Amino acid sequence: MALEHLPGDGGLDDRVPFLARLENEDGTALRALGRELSFAPRDTLIHQHEPSSHILLILRGWTKVTASAANGYEALLALRGPGDIIGESAGLTGRPRAATVTALEPVLAVAVELERFREFLGRCPAVMFQLLALTSDRSRAGDRRRLEFASLSVRERLAVLLLDLARTHGRRTEEGMEIAVALSKQELAGAVSASREMVQRQLKEFRERGIVSTGRRALVIVRPDVLRRIARSQPPPAGF
């Protein structure tokens, strides 16, 4: 699965992974501090609410970041892939994990213990500044996404999301652009701040109009031109 990034509002944005922001020698030194771990599809890399003990650097494969509310509602927060760092916020603050990270495909990652990671940041201020920049970019992207979505209907938000997923995780097939990450209707609903039932009804309408085709954990965009009209040419949501 190719790693692609959409242009941001100038310079690096949250779509540029952490390792890509570092000088080669810094990235190599950081990876050397940890141990490689392999995860199969649907394996959990990090559990929400668990204590923080390490950070993970993803070398290969894609993951989804989700968070569950007390009432059971689950939101898809982000997709993280090659070069991304995960678990750094809880690791630096000492707080429990704020989200669950699950492998969408075979994943290879490097786990670095928190003490070693913190010591490395103390020795390498340039890496610390890049981590701070990444944190700021992710926060800004989340604010931008909430602002963009506030003025859109669920139908429009879903169209924007599907177009963004097609650009960043699309795989061209004879039928159309297949979204190459397996996301459930509940996860799609969480990504657009809607109920599962509402997203299911909207996908049914898109399917009946020939805009998309769906199967078991598969979604193909057949008519991206129609989705673009529905989305009212809104910019794609940040964070995916």
PDB file of C-alpha atoms in Angstrom:
ATOM      1  CA  MET A   1       0.000   0.000   0.000  1.00  0.00           C
ATOM      2  CA  ALA A   2       1.604   3.240  -1.094  1.00  0.00           C
ATOM      3  CA  LEU A   3       2.201   5.978   1.432  1.00  0.00           C
ATOM      4  CA  GLU A   4       0.729   9.192   0.084  1.00  0.00           C
ATOM      5  CA  HIS A   5       0.240  12.642   1.542  1.00  0.00           C
ATOM      6  CA  LEU A   6      -1.997  15.488   0.572  1.00  0.00           C
ATOM      7  CA  PRO A   7      -0.578  18.999   0.505  1.00  0.00           C
ATOM      8  CA  GLY A   8      -1.082  20.980   3.681  1.00  0.00           C
ATOM      9  CA  ASP A   9      -1.309  24.689   4.226  1.00  0.00           C
ATOM     10  CA  GLY A  10       2.386  25.167   3.653  1.00  0.00           C
ATOM     11  CA  GLY A  11       5.398  23.241   4.926  1.00  0.00           C
ATOM     12  CA  LEU A  12       5.053  20.049   6.896  1.00  0.00           C
ATOM     13  CA  ASP A  13       1.626  19.026   8.114  1.00  0.00           C
ATOM     14  CA  ASP A  14       0.240  16.129  10.136  1.00  0.00           C
ATOM     15  CA  ARG A  15       0.364  13.900   7.055  1.00  0.00           C
ATOM     16  CA  VAL A  16       4.163  13.938   6.921  1.00  0.00           C
ATOM     17  CA  PRO A  17       5.249  11.076   9.202  1.00  0.00           C
ATOM     18  CA  PHE A  18       7.607  11.606  12.093  1.00  0.00           C
ATOM     19  CA  LEU A  19      10.573   9.667  10.709  1.00  0.00           C
ATOM     20  CA  ALA A  20      10.381  11.589   7.425  1.00  0.00           C
ATOM     21  CA  ARG A  21      10.887  14.826   9.388  1.00  0.00           C
ATOM     22  CA  LEU A  22      14.189  13.671  10.882  1.00  0.00           C
ATOM     23  CA  GLU A  23      17.690  13.698   9.516  1.00  0.00           C
ATOM     24  CA  ASN A  24      18.691  10.212   8.377  1.00  0.00           C
ATOM     25  CA  GLU A  25      21.228   9.748  11.164  1.00  0.00           C
ATOM     26  CA  ASP A  26      18.707  10.794  13.818  1.00  0.00           C
ATOM     27  CA  GLY A  27      16.070   8.399  12.496  1.00  0.00           C
ATOM     28  CA  THR A  28      18.584   5.552  12.326  1.00  0.00           C
ATOM     29  CA  ALA A  29      19.794   6.239  15.872  1.00  0.00           C
ATOM     30  CA  LEU A  30      16.239   6.324  17.211  1.00  0.00           C
ATOM     31  CA  ARG A  31      15.281   3.040  15.567  1.00  0.00           C
ATOM     32  CA  ALA A  32      18.420   1.431  16.957  1.00  0.00           C
ATOM     33  CA  LEU A  33      17.214   2.112  20.506  1.00  0.00           C
ATOM     34  CA  GLY A  34      14.265  -0.269  20.199  1.00  0.00           C
ATOM     35  CA  ARG A  35      13.294  -3.744  19.153  1.00  0.00           C
ATOM     36  CA  GLU A  36      11.282  -4.768  16.113  1.00  0.00           C
ATOM     37  CA  LEU A  37       7.798  -6.183  16.618  1.00  0.00           C
ATOM     38  CA  SER A  38       5.497  -7.774  14.054  1.00  0.00           C
ATOM     39  CA  PHE A  39       1.702  -7.581  14.164  1.00  0.00           C
ATOM     40  CA  ALA A  40      -0.868  -9.484  12.141  1.00  0.00           C
ATOM     41  CA  PRO A  41      -4.016  -7.844  10.746  1.00  0.00           C
ATOM     42  CA  ARG A  42      -6.484  -7.006  13.543  1.00  0.00           C
ATOM     43  CA  ASP A  43      -3.788  -7.289  16.230  1.00  0.00           C
ATOM     44  CA  THR A  44      -3.879  -4.513  18.825  1.00  0.00           C
ATOM     45  CA  LEU A  45      -0.653  -2.543  19.108  1.00  0.00           C
ATOM     46  CA  ILE A  46      -1.830  -0.241  21.905  1.00  0.00           C
ATOM     47  CA  HIS A  47      -4.876  -0.476  24.180  1.00  0.00           C
ATOM     48  CA  GLN A  48      -6.862   2.549  25.287  1.00  0.00           C
ATOM     49  CA  HIS A  49      -6.507   3.284  29.034  1.00  0.00           C
ATOM     50  CA  GLU A  50      -3.455   1.033  29.515  1.00  0.00           C
ATOM     51  CA  PRO A  51      -0.341   2.499  31.206  1.00  0.00           C
ATOM     52  CA  SER A  52       2.330   3.915  28.914  1.00  0.00           C
ATOM     53  CA  SER A  53       5.590   1.999  28.718  1.00  0.00           C
ATOM     54  CA  HIS A  54       6.922   2.588  25.197  1.00  0.00           C
ATOM     55  CA  ILE A  55       6.404   4.391  21.909  1.00  0.00           C
ATOM     56  CA  LEU A  56       6.102   2.692  18.534  1.00  0.00           C
ATOM     57  CA  LEU A  57       7.649   3.678  15.215  1.00  0.00           C
ATOM     58  CA  ILE A  58       5.805   2.102  12.301  1.00  0.00           C
ATOM     59  CA  LEU A  59       8.153   0.848   9.608  1.00  0.00           C
ATOM     60  CA  ARG A  60       5.673  -1.039   7.439  1.00  0.00           C
ATOM     61  CA  GLY A  61       1.902  -1.428   7.252  1.00  0.00           C
ATOM     62  CA  TRP A  62      -1.128   0.641   8.249  1.00  0.00           C
ATOM     63  CA  THR A  63      -3.032   0.971  11.492  1.00  0.00           C
ATOM     64  CA  LYS A  64      -6.227   2.637  12.680  1.00  0.00           C
ATOM     65  CA  VAL A  65      -6.483   4.777  15.792  1.00  0.00           C
ATOM     66  CA  THR A  66      -9.826   4.549  17.593  1.00  0.00           C
ATOM     67  CA  ALA A  67     -11.251   5.759  20.893  1.00  0.00           C
ATOM     68  CA  SER A  68     -14.290   4.476  22.750  1.00  0.00           C
ATOM     69  CA  ALA A  69     -16.629   6.534  24.922  1.00  0.00           C
ATOM     70  CA  ALA A  70     -18.235   5.277  28.125  1.00  0.00           C
ATOM     71  CA  ASN A  71     -21.506   4.587  26.259  1.00  0.00           C
ATOM     72  CA  GLY A  72     -19.712   2.328  23.765  1.00  0.00           C
ATOM     73  CA  TYR A  73     -19.566   4.800  20.877  1.00  0.00           C
ATOM     74  CA  GLU A  74     -16.316   4.302  18.962  1.00  0.00           C
ATOM     75  CA  ALA A  75     -14.680   7.011  16.865  1.00  0.00           C
ATOM     76  CA  LEU A  76     -12.068   6.566  14.182  1.00  0.00           C
ATOM     77  CA  LEU A  77      -9.474   9.247  14.949  1.00  0.00           C
ATOM     78  CA  ALA A  78      -6.765   8.631  12.380  1.00  0.00           C
ATOM     79  CA  LEU A  79      -4.915   6.201  10.169  1.00  0.00           C
ATOM     80  CA  ARG A  80      -1.198   5.842  10.857  1.00  0.00           C
ATOM     81  CA  GLY A  81       1.317   4.171   8.582  1.00  0.00           C
ATOM     82  CA  PRO A  82       4.993   3.902   7.607  1.00  0.00           C
ATOM     83  CA  GLY A  83       7.165   6.460   9.381  1.00  0.00           C
ATOM     84  CA  ASP A  84       4.536   7.445  11.932  1.00  0.00           C
ATOM     85  CA  ILE A  85       5.090   7.522  15.680  1.00  0.00           C
ATOM     86  CA  ILE A  86       2.304   6.361  17.987  1.00  0.00           C
ATOM     87  CA  GLY A  87       1.919   6.432  21.742  1.00  0.00           C
ATOM     88  CA  GLU A  88       4.159   9.463  22.160  1.00  0.00           C
ATOM     89  CA  SER A  89       1.587  11.739  23.842  1.00  0.00           C
ATOM     90  CA  ALA A  90       0.774   9.350  26.677  1.00  0.00           C
ATOM     91  CA  GLY A  91       4.439   8.458  26.924  1.00  0.00           C
ATOM     92  CA  LEU A  92       5.604  12.023  27.414  1.00  0.00           C
ATOM     93  CA  THR A  93       2.818  13.001  29.826  1.00  0.00           C
ATOM     94  CA  GLY A  94       2.797   9.763  31.802  1.00  0.00           C
ATOM     95  CA  ARG A  95      -0.959   9.459  31.369  1.00  0.00           C
ATOM     96  CA  PRO A  96      -2.791   6.285  30.280  1.00  0.00           C
ATOM     97  CA  ARG A  97      -3.219   5.640  26.570  1.00  0.00           C
ATOM     98  CA  ALA A  98      -5.946   7.818  25.063  1.00  0.00           C
ATOM     99  CA  ALA A  99      -6.750   5.514  22.135  1.00  0.00           C
ATOM    100  CA  THR A 100      -6.480   2.003  20.758  1.00  0.00           C
ATOM    101  CA  VAL A 101      -4.247   1.282  17.759  1.00  0.00           C
ATOM    102  CA  THR A 102      -5.085  -1.752  15.617  1.00  0.00           C
ATOM    103  CA  ALA A 103      -3.263  -3.241  12.642  1.00  0.00           C
ATOM    104  CA  LEU A 104      -5.190  -3.100   9.362  1.00  0.00           C
ATOM    105  CA  GLU A 105      -2.606  -5.281   7.601  1.00  0.00           C
ATOM    106  CA  PRO A 106       0.727  -6.889   8.539  1.00  0.00           C
ATOM    107  CA  VAL A 107       2.654  -4.255  10.488  1.00  0.00           C
ATOM    108  CA  LEU A 108       6.333  -4.013  11.372  1.00  0.00           C
ATOM    109  CA  ALA A 109       7.161  -1.548  14.140  1.00  0.00           C
ATOM    110  CA  VAL A 110       9.987  -0.622  16.473  1.00  0.00           C
ATOM    111  CA  ALA A 111       9.165  -0.354  20.187  1.00  0.00           C
ATOM    112  CA  VAL A 112      11.324   2.089  22.161  1.00  0.00           C
ATOM    113  CA  GLU A 113      11.056   2.134  25.953  1.00  0.00           C
ATOM    114  CA  LEU A 114       9.964   5.482  27.333  1.00  0.00           C
ATOM    115  CA  GLU A 115      13.061   6.091  29.436  1.00  0.00           C
ATOM    116  CA  ARG A 116      15.332   5.529  26.454  1.00  0.00           C
ATOM    117  CA  PHE A 117      13.087   7.670  24.246  1.00  0.00           C
ATOM    118  CA  ARG A 118      13.114  10.557  26.712  1.00  0.00           C
ATOM    119  CA  GLU A 119      16.884  10.343  27.111  1.00  0.00           C
ATOM    120  CA  PHE A 120      17.263  10.409  23.337  1.00  0.00           C
ATOM    121  CA  LEU A 121      15.105  13.525  23.064  1.00  0.00           C
ATOM    122  CA  GLY A 122      17.226  15.201  25.734  1.00  0.00           C
ATOM    123  CA  ARG A 123      20.378  14.504  23.717  1.00  0.00           C
ATOM    124  CA  CYS A 124      18.829  15.496  20.374  1.00  0.00           C
ATOM    125  CA  PRO A 125      16.959  18.818  20.599  1.00  0.00           C
ATOM    126  CA  ALA A 126      16.351  18.802  16.830  1.00  0.00           C
ATOM    127  CA  VAL A 127      14.300  15.607  17.213  1.00  0.00           C
ATOM    128  CA  MET A 128      12.411  17.111  20.151  1.00  0.00           C
ATOM    129  CA  PHE A 129      11.521  20.159  18.049  1.00  0.00           C
ATOM    130  CA  GLN A 130      10.239  17.907  15.255  1.00  0.00           C
ATOM    131  CA  LEU A 131       8.109  15.972  17.739  1.00  0.00           C
ATOM    132  CA  LEU A 132       6.666  19.229  19.068  1.00  0.00           C
ATOM    133  CA  ALA A 133       5.976  20.358  15.504  1.00  0.00           C
ATOM    134  CA  LEU A 134       4.208  17.079  14.750  1.00  0.00           C
ATOM    135  CA  THR A 135       2.063  17.396  17.875  1.00  0.00           C
ATOM    136  CA  SER A 136       1.155  20.962  16.940  1.00  0.00           C
ATOM    137  CA  ASP A 137       0.348  19.983  13.350  1.00  0.00           C
ATOM    138  CA  ARG A 138      -1.901  17.139  14.471  1.00  0.00           C
ATOM    139  CA  SER A 139      -3.743  19.420  16.893  1.00  0.00           C
ATOM    140  CA  ARG A 140      -4.171  22.090  14.228  1.00  0.00           C
ATOM    141  CA  ALA A 141      -5.378  19.493  11.725  1.00  0.00           C
ATOM    142  CA  GLY A 142      -7.975  18.251  14.209  1.00  0.00           C
ATOM    143  CA  ASP A 143      -9.232  21.789  14.800  1.00  0.00           C
ATOM    144  CA  ARG A 144      -9.394  22.399  11.052  1.00  0.00           C
ATOM    145  CA  ARG A 145     -11.339  19.207  10.515  1.00  0.00           C
ATOM    146  CA  ARG A 146     -13.889  20.058  13.207  1.00  0.00           C
ATOM    147  CA  LEU A 147     -14.350  23.521  11.735  1.00  0.00           C
ATOM    148  CA  GLU A 148     -14.834  22.182   8.206  1.00  0.00           C
ATOM    149  CA  PHE A 149     -17.286  19.504   9.328  1.00  0.00           C
ATOM    150  CA  ALA A 150     -19.354  21.883  11.481  1.00  0.00           C
ATOM    151  CA  SER A 151     -20.992  23.432   8.411  1.00  0.00           C
ATOM    152  CA  LEU A 152     -21.605  20.160   6.534  1.00  0.00           C
ATOM    153  CA  SER A 153     -24.419  17.631   6.674  1.00  0.00           C
ATOM    154  CA  VAL A 154     -23.656  13.972   7.404  1.00  0.00           C
ATOM    155  CA  ARG A 155     -24.116  13.257   3.701  1.00  0.00           C
ATOM    156  CA  GLU A 156     -21.517  15.880   2.780  1.00  0.00           C
ATOM    157  CA  ARG A 157     -19.127  14.825   5.548  1.00  0.00           C
ATOM    158  CA  LEU A 158     -19.265  11.213   4.371  1.00  0.00           C
ATOM    159  CA  ALA A 159     -18.599  12.264   0.771  1.00  0.00           C
ATOM    160  CA  VAL A 160     -15.578  14.325   1.860  1.00  0.00           C
ATOM    161  CA  LEU A 161     -14.236  11.427   3.945  1.00  0.00           C
ATOM    162  CA  LEU A 162     -14.628   8.864   1.152  1.00  0.00           C
ATOM    163  CA  LEU A 163     -12.858  11.132  -1.329  1.00  0.00           C
ATOM    164  CA  ASP A 164     -10.006  11.663   1.115  1.00  0.00           C
ATOM    165  CA  LEU A 165      -9.667   7.932   1.776  1.00  0.00           C
ATOM    166  CA  ALA A 166      -9.639   7.292  -1.968  1.00  0.00           C
ATOM    167  CA  ARG A 167      -6.797   9.776  -2.425  1.00  0.00           C
ATOM    168  CA  THR A 168      -4.668   8.515   0.434  1.00  0.00           C
ATOM    169  CA  HIS A 169      -5.565   4.798   0.467  1.00  0.00           C
ATOM    170  CA  GLY A 170      -7.145   4.183  -2.939  1.00  0.00           C
ATOM    171  CA  ARG A 171      -6.341   1.218  -5.154  1.00  0.00           C
ATOM    172  CA  ARG A 172      -7.545   1.407  -8.736  1.00  0.00           C
ATOM    173  CA  THR A 173      -9.605  -1.556  -9.941  1.00  0.00           C
ATOM    174  CA  GLU A 174     -11.743  -2.250 -13.007  1.00  0.00           C
ATOM    175  CA  GLU A 175     -14.817  -1.255 -11.026  1.00  0.00           C
ATOM    176  CA  GLY A 176     -13.405   1.959  -9.601  1.00  0.00           C
ATOM    177  CA  MET A 177     -11.221   3.198  -6.755  1.00  0.00           C
ATOM    178  CA  GLU A 178     -11.198   0.655  -3.938  1.00  0.00           C
ATOM    179  CA  ILE A 179     -10.449   1.985  -0.468  1.00  0.00           C
ATOM    180  CA  ALA A 180      -7.591  -0.280   0.541  1.00  0.00           C
ATOM    181  CA  VAL A 181      -8.145  -0.138   4.301  1.00  0.00           C
ATOM    182  CA  ALA A 182     -10.885  -2.218   5.879  1.00  0.00           C
ATOM    183  CA  LEU A 183     -13.122   0.100   7.893  1.00  0.00           C
ATOM    184  CA  SER A 184     -16.437  -0.865   9.440  1.00  0.00           C
ATOM    185  CA  LYS A 185     -19.580   1.247   9.175  1.00  0.00           C
ATOM    186  CA  GLN A 186     -19.182   2.089  12.852  1.00  0.00           C
ATOM    187  CA  GLU A 187     -15.661   3.397  12.210  1.00  0.00           C
ATOM    188  CA  LEU A 188     -16.841   5.450   9.242  1.00  0.00           C
ATOM    189  CA  ALA A 189     -19.614   6.809  11.447  1.00  0.00           C
ATOM    190  CA  GLY A 190     -17.132   7.728  14.147  1.00  0.00           C
ATOM    191  CA  ALA A 191     -14.957   9.517  11.597  1.00  0.00           C
ATOM    192  CA  VAL A 192     -17.826  11.796  10.517  1.00  0.00           C
ATOM    193  CA  SER A 193     -19.421  12.175  13.976  1.00  0.00           C
ATOM    194  CA  ALA A 194     -22.641  10.404  13.051  1.00  0.00           C
ATOM    195  CA  SER A 195     -24.537   7.298  14.093  1.00  0.00           C
ATOM    196  CA  ARG A 196     -23.893   3.950  12.461  1.00  0.00           C
ATOM    197  CA  GLU A 197     -27.510   3.833  11.282  1.00  0.00           C
ATOM    198  CA  MET A 198     -27.246   7.224   9.607  1.00  0.00           C
ATOM    199  CA  VAL A 199     -24.048   6.265   7.774  1.00  0.00           C
ATOM    200  CA  GLN A 200     -25.579   2.942   6.774  1.00  0.00           C
ATOM    201  CA  ARG A 201     -28.589   4.736   5.263  1.00  0.00           C
ATOM    202  CA  GLN A 202     -26.325   7.156   3.446  1.00  0.00           C
ATOM    203  CA  LEU A 203     -24.152   4.377   2.029  1.00  0.00           C
ATOM    204  CA  LYS A 204     -27.306   2.596   0.879  1.00  0.00           C
ATOM    205  CA  GLU A 205     -28.333   5.730  -1.024  1.00  0.00           C
ATOM    206  CA  PHE A 206     -24.848   6.034  -2.571  1.00  0.00           C
ATOM    207  CA  ARG A 207     -24.977   2.359  -3.536  1.00  0.00           C
ATOM    208  CA  GLU A 208     -28.453   2.605  -5.090  1.00  0.00           C
ATOM    209  CA  ARG A 209     -27.331   5.611  -7.132  1.00  0.00           C
ATOM    210  CA  GLY A 210     -24.258   3.732  -8.372  1.00  0.00           C
ATOM    211  CA  ILE A 211     -21.853   6.088  -6.626  1.00  0.00           C
ATOM    212  CA  VAL A 212     -20.204   3.332  -4.582  1.00  0.00           C
ATOM    213  CA  SER A 213     -20.321  -0.426  -4.334  1.00  0.00           C
ATOM    214  CA  THR A 214     -19.907  -2.191  -1.010  1.00  0.00           C
ATOM    215  CA  GLY A 215     -19.158  -5.695   0.187  1.00  0.00           C
ATOM    216  CA  ARG A 216     -17.861  -7.318   3.321  1.00  0.00           C
ATOM    217  CA  ARG A 217     -15.360  -4.742   4.609  1.00  0.00           C
ATOM    218  CA  ALA A 218     -14.858  -3.546   1.031  1.00  0.00           C
ATOM    219  CA  LEU A 219     -15.867  -0.217  -0.462  1.00  0.00           C
ATOM    220  CA  VAL A 220     -15.291   0.911  -4.054  1.00  0.00           C
ATOM    221  CA  ILE A 221     -15.901   4.458  -5.271  1.00  0.00           C
ATOM    222  CA  VAL A 222     -17.446   4.175  -8.733  1.00  0.00           C
ATOM    223  CA  ARG A 223     -18.461   7.820  -9.305  1.00  0.00           C
ATOM    224  CA  PRO A 224     -15.996  10.169  -7.583  1.00  0.00           C
ATOM    225  CA  ASP A 225     -17.365  13.039  -9.677  1.00  0.00           C
ATOM    226  CA  VAL A 226     -20.738  12.718  -7.956  1.00  0.00           C
ATOM    227  CA  LEU A 227     -19.084  12.558  -4.531  1.00  0.00           C
ATOM    228  CA  ARG A 228     -17.210  15.750  -5.337  1.00  0.00           C
ATOM    229  CA  ARG A 229     -20.466  17.515  -6.183  1.00  0.00           C
ATOM    230  CA  ILE A 230     -22.023  16.271  -2.947  1.00  0.00           C
ATOM    231  CA  ALA A 231     -18.995  17.419  -0.975  1.00  0.00           C
ATOM    232  CA  ARG A 232     -19.445  20.924  -2.442  1.00  0.00           C
ATOM    233  CA  SER A 233     -15.705  21.031  -3.266  1.00  0.00           C
ATOM    234  CA  GLN A 234     -14.836  21.174   0.414  1.00  0.00           C
ATOM    235  CA  PRO A 235     -11.171  20.544   1.319  1.00  0.00           C
ATOM    236  CA  PRO A 236     -10.508  17.008   2.601  1.00  0.00           C
ATOM    237  CA  PRO A 237     -10.672  16.407   6.342  1.00  0.00           C
ATOM    238  CA  ALA A 238      -7.275  16.486   8.008  1.00  0.00           C
ATOM    239  CA  GLY A 239      -5.930  13.671  10.124  1.00  0.00           C
ATOM    240  CA  PHE A 240      -6.383  10.755   7.705  1.00  0.00           C
TER     241      PHE A 240
END
